[in-house]
Amino acid sequence: MRRIVILSPHRPSRELISRLLAEPDLSVVAMADADEALDSIAEDEPALVVVDARRPDEDHPLLLGLLKRRHPRQPLITLVPGRLRVFDGSEERVRDVRDGSAEGLHLLLSELQRATRDLLAQHLLRVLRPPTGEA
């Protein structure tokens, strides 16, 4: 079963993102603690990590730096004010999203769902398709 790890220090955000991304064939694990998230990722590499960094938190920059250093190919979505940063394991794209209003939140969550579907489809292809030269 594919797994998504969500990190947000804010319980309402964790619950909202967890419900939004939940699907029958996915295990969604939401955490508040950066160290716990890093341990979980090291123990069982997830298909995707989602970090909600829309509110200032001193752990976010450290966590993102450690995550990229320890797991440089880990697909990652970072929610930041007004943007969605999507790293697919090789390159990062930034999707600008209006922030601060109900419409902006709706747009952000829609983009999060779309980016999640894209990254999970890419993950499935990597799992099912053997690397070139090994077929």
mmCIF file of N, CA and C in Angstrom:
data_model
loop_
_atom_site.group_PDB
_atom_site.id
_atom_site.type_symbol
_atom_site.label_atom_id
_atom_site.label_comp_id
_atom_site.label_asym_id
_atom_site.label_seq_id
_atom_site.Cartn_x
_atom_site.Cartn_y
_atom_site.Cartn_z
ATOM 1 N N MET A 1 0.844 -1.173 0.000
ATOM 2 C CA MET A 1 0.000 0.000 0.000
ATOM 3 C C MET A 1 0.896 1.245 0.000
ATOM 4 N N ARG A 2 0.573 2.184 -0.854
ATOM 5 C CA ARG A 2 1.328 3.434 -0.917
ATOM 6 C C ARG A 2 0.990 4.305 0.287
ATOM 7 N N ARG A 3 1.976 5.076 0.723
ATOM 8 C CA ARG A 3 1.826 5.850 1.948
ATOM 9 C C ARG A 3 2.182 7.311 1.694
ATOM 10 N N ILE A 4 1.396 8.195 2.293
ATOM 11 C CA ILE A 4 1.659 9.629 2.273
ATOM 12 C C ILE A 4 1.898 10.070 3.713
ATOM 13 N N VAL A 5 2.972 10.829 3.921
ATOM 14 C CA VAL A 5 3.258 11.407 5.233
ATOM 15 C C VAL A 5 2.949 12.894 5.151
ATOM 16 N N ILE A 6 2.134 13.368 6.074
ATOM 17 C CA ILE A 6 1.775 14.783 6.163
ATOM 18 C C ILE A 6 2.385 15.338 7.432
ATOM 19 N N LEU A 7 3.051 16.479 7.305
ATOM 20 C CA LEU A 7 3.620 17.135 8.472
ATOM 21 C C LEU A 7 3.045 18.534 8.585
ATOM 22 N N SER A 8 2.403 18.800 9.708
ATOM 23 C CA SER A 8 1.905 20.130 10.032
ATOM 24 C C SER A 8 1.786 20.223 11.544
ATOM 25 N N PRO A 9 2.300 21.293 12.132
ATOM 26 C CA PRO A 9 2.167 21.437 13.579
ATOM 27 C C PRO A 9 0.747 21.803 14.014
ATOM 28 N N HIS A 10 -0.128 22.075 13.058
ATOM 29 C CA HIS A 10 -1.482 22.533 13.358
ATOM 30 C C HIS A 10 -2.485 21.416 13.092
ATOM 31 N N ARG A 11 -3.129 20.960 14.161
ATOM 32 C CA ARG A 11 -4.058 19.829 14.071
ATOM 33 C C ARG A 11 -5.151 20.033 13.027
ATOM 34 N N PRO A 12 -5.816 21.203 12.955
ATOM 35 C CA PRO A 12 -6.854 21.363 11.924
ATOM 36 C C PRO A 12 -6.303 21.205 10.501
ATOM 37 N N SER A 13 -5.096 21.679 10.257
ATOM 38 C CA SER A 13 -4.487 21.519 8.932
ATOM 39 C C SER A 13 -4.202 20.050 8.650
ATOM 40 N N ARG A 14 -3.655 19.337 9.630
ATOM 41 C CA ARG A 14 -3.385 17.896 9.450
ATOM 42 C C ARG A 14 -4.661 17.148 9.114
ATOM 43 N N GLU A 15 -5.721 17.445 9.856
ATOM 44 C CA GLU A 15 -6.988 16.743 9.633
ATOM 45 C C GLU A 15 -7.575 17.070 8.264
ATOM 46 N N LEU A 16 -7.546 18.338 7.878
ATOM 47 C CA LEU A 16 -8.088 18.741 6.581
ATOM 48 C C LEU A 16 -7.313 18.104 5.437
ATOM 49 N N ILE A 17 -5.998 18.173 5.481
ATOM 50 C CA ILE A 17 -5.184 17.597 4.401
ATOM 51 C C ILE A 17 -5.335 16.080 4.368
ATOM 52 N N SER A 18 -5.393 15.449 5.525
ATOM 53 C CA SER A 18 -5.578 13.991 5.576
ATOM 54 C C SER A 18 -6.891 13.576 4.924
ATOM 55 N N ARG A 19 -7.965 14.269 5.264
ATOM 56 C CA ARG A 19 -9.275 13.944 4.666
ATOM 57 C C ARG A 19 -9.269 14.212 3.169
ATOM 58 N N LEU A 20 -8.632 15.294 2.771
ATOM 59 C CA LEU A 20 -8.597 15.683 1.364
ATOM 60 C C LEU A 20 -7.861 14.653 0.508
ATOM 61 N N LEU A 21 -6.782 14.077 1.041
ATOM 62 C CA LEU A 21 -5.950 13.166 0.256
ATOM 63 C C LEU A 21 -6.292 11.692 0.453
ATOM 64 N N ALA A 22 -7.178 11.388 1.388
ATOM 65 C CA ALA A 22 -7.508 9.994 1.687
ATOM 66 C C ALA A 22 -8.156 9.303 0.492
ATOM 67 N N GLU A 23 -7.654 8.103 0.207
ATOM 68 C CA GLU A 23 -8.213 7.227 -0.829
ATOM 69 C C GLU A 23 -8.112 5.801 -0.321
ATOM 70 N N PRO A 24 -8.928 4.904 -0.845
ATOM 71 C CA PRO A 24 -8.920 3.529 -0.342
ATOM 72 C C PRO A 24 -7.566 2.820 -0.457
ATOM 73 N N ASP A 25 -6.789 3.112 -1.487
ATOM 74 C CA ASP A 25 -5.526 2.394 -1.679
ATOM 75 C C ASP A 25 -4.314 3.142 -1.117
ATOM 76 N N LEU A 26 -4.569 4.152 -0.273
ATOM 77 C CA LEU A 26 -3.497 4.946 0.315
ATOM 78 C C LEU A 26 -3.535 4.867 1.831
ATOM 79 N N SER A 27 -2.357 4.892 2.417
ATOM 80 C CA SER A 27 -2.237 5.052 3.858
ATOM 81 C C SER A 27 -1.750 6.478 4.087
ATOM 82 N N VAL A 28 -2.560 7.283 4.762
ATOM 83 C CA VAL A 28 -2.213 8.675 5.032
ATOM 84 C C VAL A 28 -1.883 8.798 6.512
ATOM 85 N N VAL A 29 -0.642 9.234 6.789
ATOM 86 C CA VAL A 29 -0.173 9.382 8.159
ATOM 87 C C VAL A 29 0.137 10.849 8.385
ATOM 88 N N ALA A 30 -0.521 11.461 9.364
ATOM 89 C CA ALA A 30 -0.316 12.882 9.657
ATOM 90 C C ALA A 30 0.421 13.032 10.978
ATOM 91 N N MET A 31 1.428 13.896 10.980
ATOM 92 C CA MET A 31 2.268 14.088 12.161
ATOM 93 C C MET A 31 2.464 15.574 12.442
ATOM 94 N N ALA A 32 2.717 15.879 13.706
ATOM 95 C CA ALA A 32 2.992 17.258 14.113
ATOM 96 C C ALA A 32 4.475 17.489 14.349
ATOM 97 N N ASP A 33 5.218 16.431 14.636
ATOM 98 C CA ASP A 33 6.608 16.539 15.044
ATOM 99 C C ASP A 33 7.557 16.216 13.885
ATOM 100 N N ALA A 34 8.488 17.135 13.596
ATOM 101 C CA ALA A 34 9.426 16.955 12.484
ATOM 102 C C ALA A 34 10.335 15.752 12.688
ATOM 103 N N ASP A 35 10.821 15.540 13.912
ATOM 104 C CA ASP A 35 11.695 14.386 14.171
ATOM 105 C C ASP A 35 10.950 13.076 13.948
ATOM 106 N N GLU A 36 9.714 13.024 14.395
ATOM 107 C CA GLU A 36 8.889 11.833 14.194
ATOM 108 C C GLU A 36 8.682 11.572 12.701
ATOM 109 N N ALA A 37 8.450 12.636 11.939
ATOM 110 C CA ALA A 37 8.253 12.496 10.494
ATOM 111 C C ALA A 37 9.527 11.974 9.825
ATOM 112 N N LEU A 38 10.687 12.524 10.185
ATOM 113 C CA LEU A 38 11.952 12.055 9.602
ATOM 114 C C LEU A 38 12.209 10.592 9.939
ATOM 115 N N ASP A 39 11.926 10.189 11.172
ATOM 116 C CA ASP A 39 12.100 8.790 11.563
ATOM 117 C C ASP A 39 11.171 7.886 10.757
ATOM 118 N N SER A 40 9.925 8.312 10.583
ATOM 119 C CA SER A 40 8.955 7.524 9.830
ATOM 120 C C SER A 40 9.377 7.379 8.370
ATOM 121 N N ILE A 41 9.883 8.455 7.787
ATOM 122 C CA ILE A 41 10.323 8.427 6.385
ATOM 123 C C ILE A 41 11.531 7.505 6.224
ATOM 124 N N ALA A 42 12.457 7.545 7.182
ATOM 125 C CA ALA A 42 13.640 6.691 7.119
ATOM 126 C C ALA A 42 13.275 5.217 7.291
ATOM 127 N N GLU A 43 12.288 4.951 8.130
ATOM 128 C CA GLU A 43 11.872 3.579 8.416
ATOM 129 C C GLU A 43 11.153 2.938 7.230
ATOM 130 N N ASP A 44 10.281 3.689 6.590
ATOM 131 C CA ASP A 44 9.481 3.158 5.476
ATOM 132 C C ASP A 44 9.223 4.304 4.505
ATOM 133 N N GLU A 45 10.016 4.360 3.427
ATOM 134 C CA GLU A 45 9.934 5.490 2.508
ATOM 135 C C GLU A 45 8.535 5.617 1.902
ATOM 136 N N PRO A 46 7.914 6.770 2.091
ATOM 137 C CA PRO A 46 6.564 6.965 1.558
ATOM 138 C C PRO A 46 6.600 7.309 0.064
ATOM 139 N N ALA A 47 5.450 7.213 -0.569
ATOM 140 C CA ALA A 47 5.323 7.638 -1.964
ATOM 141 C C ALA A 47 5.400 9.151 -2.063
ATOM 142 N N LEU A 48 4.995 9.848 -1.002
ATOM 143 C CA LEU A 48 4.920 11.300 -1.026
ATOM 144 C C LEU A 48 4.969 11.860 0.390
ATOM 145 N N VAL A 49 5.615 13.022 0.526
ATOM 146 C CA VAL A 49 5.611 13.772 1.789
ATOM 147 C C VAL A 49 4.976 15.123 1.501
ATOM 148 N N VAL A 50 4.055 15.539 2.372
ATOM 149 C CA VAL A 50 3.410 16.850 2.258
ATOM 150 C C VAL A 50 3.731 17.625 3.530
ATOM 151 N N VAL A 51 4.331 18.813 3.358
ATOM 152 C CA VAL A 51 4.674 19.660 4.496
ATOM 153 C C VAL A 51 3.865 20.944 4.394
ATOM 154 N N ASP A 52 3.101 21.226 5.434
ATOM 155 C CA ASP A 52 2.317 22.464 5.484
ATOM 156 C C ASP A 52 3.148 23.516 6.203
ATOM 157 N N ALA A 53 3.767 24.402 5.422
ATOM 158 C CA ALA A 53 4.634 25.445 5.975
ATOM 159 C C ALA A 53 4.009 26.824 5.786
ATOM 160 N N ARG A 54 2.675 26.882 5.797
ATOM 161 C CA ARG A 54 2.004 28.166 5.583
ATOM 162 C C ARG A 54 2.111 29.090 6.784
ATOM 163 N N ARG A 55 2.296 28.524 7.963
ATOM 164 C CA ARG A 55 2.476 29.341 9.160
ATOM 165 C C ARG A 55 3.909 29.164 9.640
ATOM 166 N N PRO A 56 4.511 30.220 10.144
ATOM 167 C CA PRO A 56 5.909 30.111 10.583
ATOM 168 C C PRO A 56 6.085 29.023 11.641
ATOM 169 N N ASP A 57 7.103 28.209 11.445
ATOM 170 C CA ASP A 57 7.450 27.158 12.392
ATOM 171 C C ASP A 57 8.947 26.933 12.261
ATOM 172 N N GLU A 58 9.657 26.975 13.361
ATOM 173 C CA GLU A 58 11.112 26.874 13.286
ATOM 174 C C GLU A 58 11.597 25.525 12.779
ATOM 175 N N ASP A 59 10.779 24.489 12.835
ATOM 176 C CA ASP A 59 11.200 23.166 12.375
ATOM 177 C C ASP A 59 11.146 23.006 10.859
ATOM 178 N N HIS A 60 10.331 23.782 10.159
ATOM 179 C CA HIS A 60 10.160 23.566 8.721
ATOM 180 C C HIS A 60 11.440 23.694 7.910
ATOM 181 N N PRO A 61 12.198 24.796 8.031
ATOM 182 C CA PRO A 61 13.425 24.892 7.228
ATOM 183 C C PRO A 61 14.412 23.770 7.542
ATOM 184 N N LEU A 62 14.548 23.421 8.821
ATOM 185 C CA LEU A 62 15.445 22.343 9.212
ATOM 186 C C LEU A 62 14.970 21.015 8.641
ATOM 187 N N LEU A 63 13.692 20.736 8.789
ATOM 188 C CA LEU A 63 13.134 19.484 8.270
ATOM 189 C C LEU A 63 13.337 19.386 6.761
ATOM 190 N N LEU A 64 13.017 20.441 6.031
ATOM 191 C CA LEU A 64 13.146 20.393 4.570
ATOM 192 C C LEU A 64 14.602 20.183 4.160
ATOM 193 N N GLY A 65 15.527 20.846 4.849
ATOM 194 C CA GLY A 65 16.943 20.656 4.549
ATOM 195 C C GLY A 65 17.404 19.232 4.823
ATOM 196 N N LEU A 66 17.023 18.686 5.975
ATOM 197 C CA LEU A 66 17.395 17.313 6.318
ATOM 198 C C LEU A 66 16.750 16.310 5.369
ATOM 199 N N LEU A 67 15.505 16.540 5.031
ATOM 200 C CA LEU A 67 14.800 15.636 4.123
ATOM 201 C C LEU A 67 15.493 15.592 2.759
ATOM 202 N N LYS A 68 15.840 16.744 2.229
ATOM 203 C CA LYS A 68 16.511 16.781 0.922
ATOM 204 C C LYS A 68 17.906 16.179 0.989
ATOM 205 N N ARG A 69 18.577 16.321 2.116
ATOM 206 C CA ARG A 69 19.908 15.739 2.250
ATOM 207 C C ARG A 69 19.846 14.220 2.412
ATOM 208 N N ARG A 70 18.941 13.740 3.255
ATOM 209 C CA ARG A 70 18.865 12.305 3.543
ATOM 210 C C ARG A 70 18.116 11.514 2.470
ATOM 211 N N HIS A 71 17.148 12.156 1.837
ATOM 212 C CA HIS A 71 16.311 11.482 0.838
ATOM 213 C C HIS A 71 16.172 12.398 -0.379
ATOM 214 N N PRO A 72 17.242 12.567 -1.144
ATOM 215 C CA PRO A 72 17.246 13.574 -2.220
ATOM 216 C C PRO A 72 16.243 13.320 -3.343
ATOM 217 N N ARG A 73 15.746 12.116 -3.490
ATOM 218 C CA ARG A 73 14.800 11.807 -4.564
ATOM 219 C C ARG A 73 13.360 11.682 -4.049
ATOM 220 N N GLN A 74 13.132 12.000 -2.780
ATOM 221 C CA GLN A 74 11.801 11.866 -2.177
ATOM 222 C C GLN A 74 10.834 12.897 -2.758
ATOM 223 N N PRO A 75 9.746 12.453 -3.388
ATOM 224 C CA PRO A 75 8.726 13.407 -3.845
ATOM 225 C C PRO A 75 8.155 14.181 -2.652
ATOM 226 N N LEU A 76 7.980 15.484 -2.872
ATOM 227 C CA LEU A 76 7.626 16.370 -1.768
ATOM 228 C C LEU A 76 6.739 17.502 -2.270
ATOM 229 N N ILE A 77 5.693 17.774 -1.517
ATOM 230 C CA ILE A 77 4.861 18.952 -1.762
ATOM 231 C C ILE A 77 4.958 19.814 -0.513
ATOM 232 N N THR A 78 5.318 21.075 -0.713
ATOM 233 C CA THR A 78 5.389 22.015 0.407
ATOM 234 C C THR A 78 4.380 23.121 0.163
ATOM 235 N N LEU A 79 3.473 23.295 1.108
ATOM 236 C CA LEU A 79 2.515 24.388 1.043
ATOM 237 C C LEU A 79 3.145 25.580 1.751
ATOM 238 N N VAL A 80 3.349 26.662 1.031
ATOM 239 C CA VAL A 80 3.885 27.894 1.601
ATOM 240 C C VAL A 80 2.887 29.002 1.287
ATOM 241 N N PRO A 81 2.951 30.128 1.987
ATOM 242 C CA PRO A 81 1.961 31.185 1.720
ATOM 243 C C PRO A 81 1.922 31.577 0.243
ATOM 244 N N GLY A 82 0.757 31.389 -0.356
ATOM 245 C CA GLY A 82 0.544 31.789 -1.746
ATOM 246 C C GLY A 82 1.127 30.868 -2.793
ATOM 247 N N ARG A 83 1.731 29.757 -2.376
ATOM 248 C CA ARG A 83 2.389 28.859 -3.335
ATOM 249 C C ARG A 83 2.289 27.405 -2.914
ATOM 250 N N LEU A 84 2.443 26.573 -3.932
ATOM 251 C CA LEU A 84 2.580 25.137 -3.734
ATOM 252 C C LEU A 84 3.887 24.765 -4.421
ATOM 253 N N ARG A 85 4.850 24.240 -3.669
ATOM 254 C CA ARG A 85 6.129 23.820 -4.238
ATOM 255 C C ARG A 85 6.059 22.309 -4.412
ATOM 256 N N VAL A 86 6.236 21.840 -5.634
ATOM 257 C CA VAL A 86 6.075 20.425 -5.960
ATOM 258 C C VAL A 86 7.406 19.889 -6.474
ATOM 259 N N PHE A 87 8.006 18.953 -5.725
ATOM 260 C CA PHE A 87 9.259 18.315 -6.119
ATOM 261 C C PHE A 87 8.953 16.869 -6.456
ATOM 262 N N ASP A 88 9.222 16.468 -7.703
ATOM 263 C CA ASP A 88 8.866 15.115 -8.147
ATOM 264 C C ASP A 88 9.990 14.094 -7.991
ATOM 265 N N GLY A 89 11.082 14.495 -7.376
ATOM 266 C CA GLY A 89 12.216 13.593 -7.216
ATOM 267 C C GLY A 89 13.380 13.994 -8.084
ATOM 268 N N SER A 90 13.126 14.864 -9.064
ATOM 269 C CA SER A 90 14.217 15.342 -9.909
ATOM 270 C C SER A 90 14.162 16.848 -10.145
ATOM 271 N N GLU A 91 12.973 17.412 -10.229
ATOM 272 C CA GLU A 91 12.875 18.858 -10.422
ATOM 273 C C GLU A 91 11.711 19.426 -9.628
ATOM 274 N N GLU A 92 11.820 20.711 -9.336
ATOM 275 C CA GLU A 92 10.790 21.385 -8.548
ATOM 276 C C GLU A 92 10.019 22.366 -9.417
ATOM 277 N N ARG A 93 8.712 22.367 -9.234
ATOM 278 C CA ARG A 93 7.840 23.346 -9.899
ATOM 279 C C ARG A 93 7.120 24.124 -8.805
ATOM 280 N N VAL A 94 6.847 25.370 -9.098
ATOM 281 C CA VAL A 94 6.120 26.214 -8.149
ATOM 282 C C VAL A 94 4.804 26.601 -8.787
ATOM 283 N N ARG A 95 3.737 26.376 -8.065
ATOM 284 C CA ARG A 95 2.411 26.771 -8.527
ATOM 285 C C ARG A 95 1.931 27.910 -7.646
ATOM 286 N N ASP A 96 1.752 29.069 -8.245
ATOM 287 C CA ASP A 96 1.250 30.229 -7.493
ATOM 288 C C ASP A 96 -0.241 30.071 -7.252
ATOM 289 N N VAL A 97 -0.651 30.369 -6.030
ATOM 290 C CA VAL A 97 -2.044 30.244 -5.631
ATOM 291 C C VAL A 97 -2.384 31.464 -4.777
ATOM 292 N N ARG A 98 -3.499 32.088 -5.062
ATOM 293 C CA ARG A 98 -3.928 33.203 -4.203
ATOM 294 C C ARG A 98 -4.161 32.689 -2.794
ATOM 295 N N ASP A 99 -3.794 33.509 -1.845
ATOM 296 C CA ASP A 99 -3.905 33.071 -0.457
ATOM 297 C C ASP A 99 -4.677 34.108 0.353
ATOM 298 N N GLY A 100 -5.211 33.705 1.484
ATOM 299 C CA GLY A 100 -5.828 34.654 2.396
ATOM 300 C C GLY A 100 -7.336 34.749 2.300
ATOM 301 N N SER A 101 -7.938 34.095 1.327
ATOM 302 C CA SER A 101 -9.395 34.147 1.207
ATOM 303 C C SER A 101 -9.924 32.720 1.092
ATOM 304 N N ALA A 102 -11.225 32.581 1.198
ATOM 305 C CA ALA A 102 -11.841 31.264 1.038
ATOM 306 C C ALA A 102 -11.583 30.732 -0.370
ATOM 307 N N GLU A 103 -11.671 31.605 -1.354
ATOM 308 C CA GLU A 103 -11.396 31.194 -2.738
ATOM 309 C C GLU A 103 -9.944 30.758 -2.893
ATOM 310 N N GLY A 104 -9.019 31.484 -2.255
ATOM 311 C CA GLY A 104 -7.605 31.130 -2.309
ATOM 312 C C GLY A 104 -7.337 29.778 -1.666
ATOM 313 N N LEU A 105 -7.984 29.518 -0.528
ATOM 314 C CA LEU A 105 -7.829 28.224 0.133
ATOM 315 C C LEU A 105 -8.374 27.110 -0.737
ATOM 316 N N HIS A 106 -9.525 27.328 -1.349
ATOM 317 C CA HIS A 106 -10.107 26.325 -2.247
ATOM 318 C C HIS A 106 -9.162 26.024 -3.405
ATOM 319 N N LEU A 107 -8.591 27.064 -3.995
ATOM 320 C CA LEU A 107 -7.655 26.895 -5.099
ATOM 321 C C LEU A 107 -6.403 26.143 -4.642
ATOM 322 N N LEU A 108 -5.887 26.496 -3.468
ATOM 323 C CA LEU A 108 -4.717 25.810 -2.921
ATOM 324 C C LEU A 108 -4.995 24.321 -2.728
ATOM 325 N N LEU A 109 -6.136 23.996 -2.157
ATOM 326 C CA LEU A 109 -6.475 22.594 -1.905
ATOM 327 C C LEU A 109 -6.722 21.833 -3.207
ATOM 328 N N SER A 110 -7.304 22.485 -4.192
ATOM 329 C CA SER A 110 -7.497 21.847 -5.507
ATOM 330 C C SER A 110 -6.150 21.549 -6.160
ATOM 331 N N GLU A 111 -5.230 22.512 -6.081
ATOM 332 C CA GLU A 111 -3.883 22.305 -6.638
ATOM 333 C C GLU A 111 -3.150 21.205 -5.872
ATOM 334 N N LEU A 112 -3.349 21.134 -4.561
ATOM 335 C CA LEU A 112 -2.735 20.083 -3.758
ATOM 336 C C LEU A 112 -3.232 18.711 -4.211
ATOM 337 N N GLN A 113 -4.531 18.582 -4.420
ATOM 338 C CA GLN A 113 -5.077 17.305 -4.899
ATOM 339 C C GLN A 113 -4.506 16.943 -6.265
ATOM 340 N N ARG A 114 -4.452 17.891 -7.164
ATOM 341 C CA ARG A 114 -3.939 17.641 -8.516
ATOM 342 C C ARG A 114 -2.465 17.221 -8.461
ATOM 343 N N ALA A 115 -1.665 17.947 -7.706
ATOM 344 C CA ALA A 115 -0.241 17.625 -7.595
ATOM 345 C C ALA A 115 -0.042 16.248 -6.953
ATOM 346 N N THR A 116 -0.859 15.930 -5.962
ATOM 347 C CA THR A 116 -0.772 14.626 -5.308
ATOM 348 C C THR A 116 -1.084 13.512 -6.289
ATOM 349 N N ARG A 117 -2.148 13.658 -7.062
ATOM 350 C CA ARG A 117 -2.486 12.633 -8.069
ATOM 351 C C ARG A 117 -1.350 12.453 -9.064
ATOM 352 N N ASP A 118 -0.767 13.563 -9.523
ATOM 353 C CA ASP A 118 0.343 13.494 -10.481
ATOM 354 C C ASP A 118 1.539 12.747 -9.893
ATOM 355 N N LEU A 119 1.924 13.104 -8.673
ATOM 356 C CA LEU A 119 3.094 12.468 -8.059
ATOM 357 C C LEU A 119 2.844 11.003 -7.721
ATOM 358 N N LEU A 120 1.631 10.672 -7.309
ATOM 359 C CA LEU A 120 1.326 9.266 -7.022
ATOM 360 C C LEU A 120 1.306 8.436 -8.306
ATOM 361 N N ALA A 121 0.859 9.008 -9.405
ATOM 362 C CA ALA A 121 0.897 8.306 -10.695
ATOM 363 C C ALA A 121 2.348 8.075 -11.115
ATOM 364 N N GLN A 122 3.203 9.063 -10.927
ATOM 365 C CA GLN A 122 4.624 8.900 -11.254
ATOM 366 C C GLN A 122 5.248 7.828 -10.368
ATOM 367 N N HIS A 123 4.881 7.804 -9.095
ATOM 368 C CA HIS A 123 5.401 6.791 -8.174
ATOM 369 C C HIS A 123 4.991 5.391 -8.634
ATOM 370 N N LEU A 124 3.755 5.245 -9.024
ATOM 371 C CA LEU A 124 3.265 3.949 -9.490
ATOM 372 C C LEU A 124 4.021 3.499 -10.731
ATOM 373 N N LEU A 125 4.283 4.402 -11.641
ATOM 374 C CA LEU A 125 5.058 4.056 -12.838
ATOM 375 C C LEU A 125 6.473 3.610 -12.474
ATOM 376 N N ARG A 126 7.118 4.279 -11.507
ATOM 377 C CA ARG A 126 8.461 3.878 -11.081
ATOM 378 C C ARG A 126 8.442 2.491 -10.458
ATOM 379 N N VAL A 127 7.396 2.188 -9.714
ATOM 380 C CA VAL A 127 7.300 0.889 -9.057
ATOM 381 C C VAL A 127 7.053 -0.220 -10.069
ATOM 382 N N LEU A 128 6.182 0.035 -11.047
ATOM 383 C CA LEU A 128 5.787 -0.988 -11.999
ATOM 384 C C LEU A 128 6.749 -1.146 -13.171
ATOM 385 N N ARG A 129 7.478 -0.087 -13.512
ATOM 386 C CA ARG A 129 8.373 -0.124 -14.661
ATOM 387 C C ARG A 129 9.796 -0.329 -14.178
ATOM 388 N N PRO A 130 10.435 -1.436 -14.611
ATOM 389 C CA PRO A 130 11.826 -1.639 -14.183
ATOM 390 C C PRO A 130 12.738 -0.591 -14.819
ATOM 391 N N PRO A 131 13.824 -0.248 -14.143
ATOM 392 C CA PRO A 131 14.763 0.711 -14.725
ATOM 393 C C PRO A 131 15.282 0.226 -16.077
ATOM 394 N N THR A 132 15.647 1.144 -16.950
ATOM 395 C CA THR A 132 16.150 0.805 -18.271
ATOM 396 C C THR A 132 17.337 -0.134 -18.163
ATOM 397 N N GLY A 133 17.304 -1.172 -18.981
ATOM 398 C CA GLY A 133 18.408 -2.144 -18.983
ATOM 399 C C GLY A 133 18.217 -3.287 -18.034
ATOM 400 N N GLU A 134 17.138 -3.290 -17.232
ATOM 401 C CA GLU A 134 16.924 -4.364 -16.267
ATOM 402 C C GLU A 134 15.684 -5.183 -16.568
ATOM 403 N N ALA A 135 15.055 -4.957 -17.716
ATOM 404 C CA ALA A 135 13.835 -5.689 -18.048
ATOM 405 C C ALA A 135 14.161 -7.084 -18.506
#
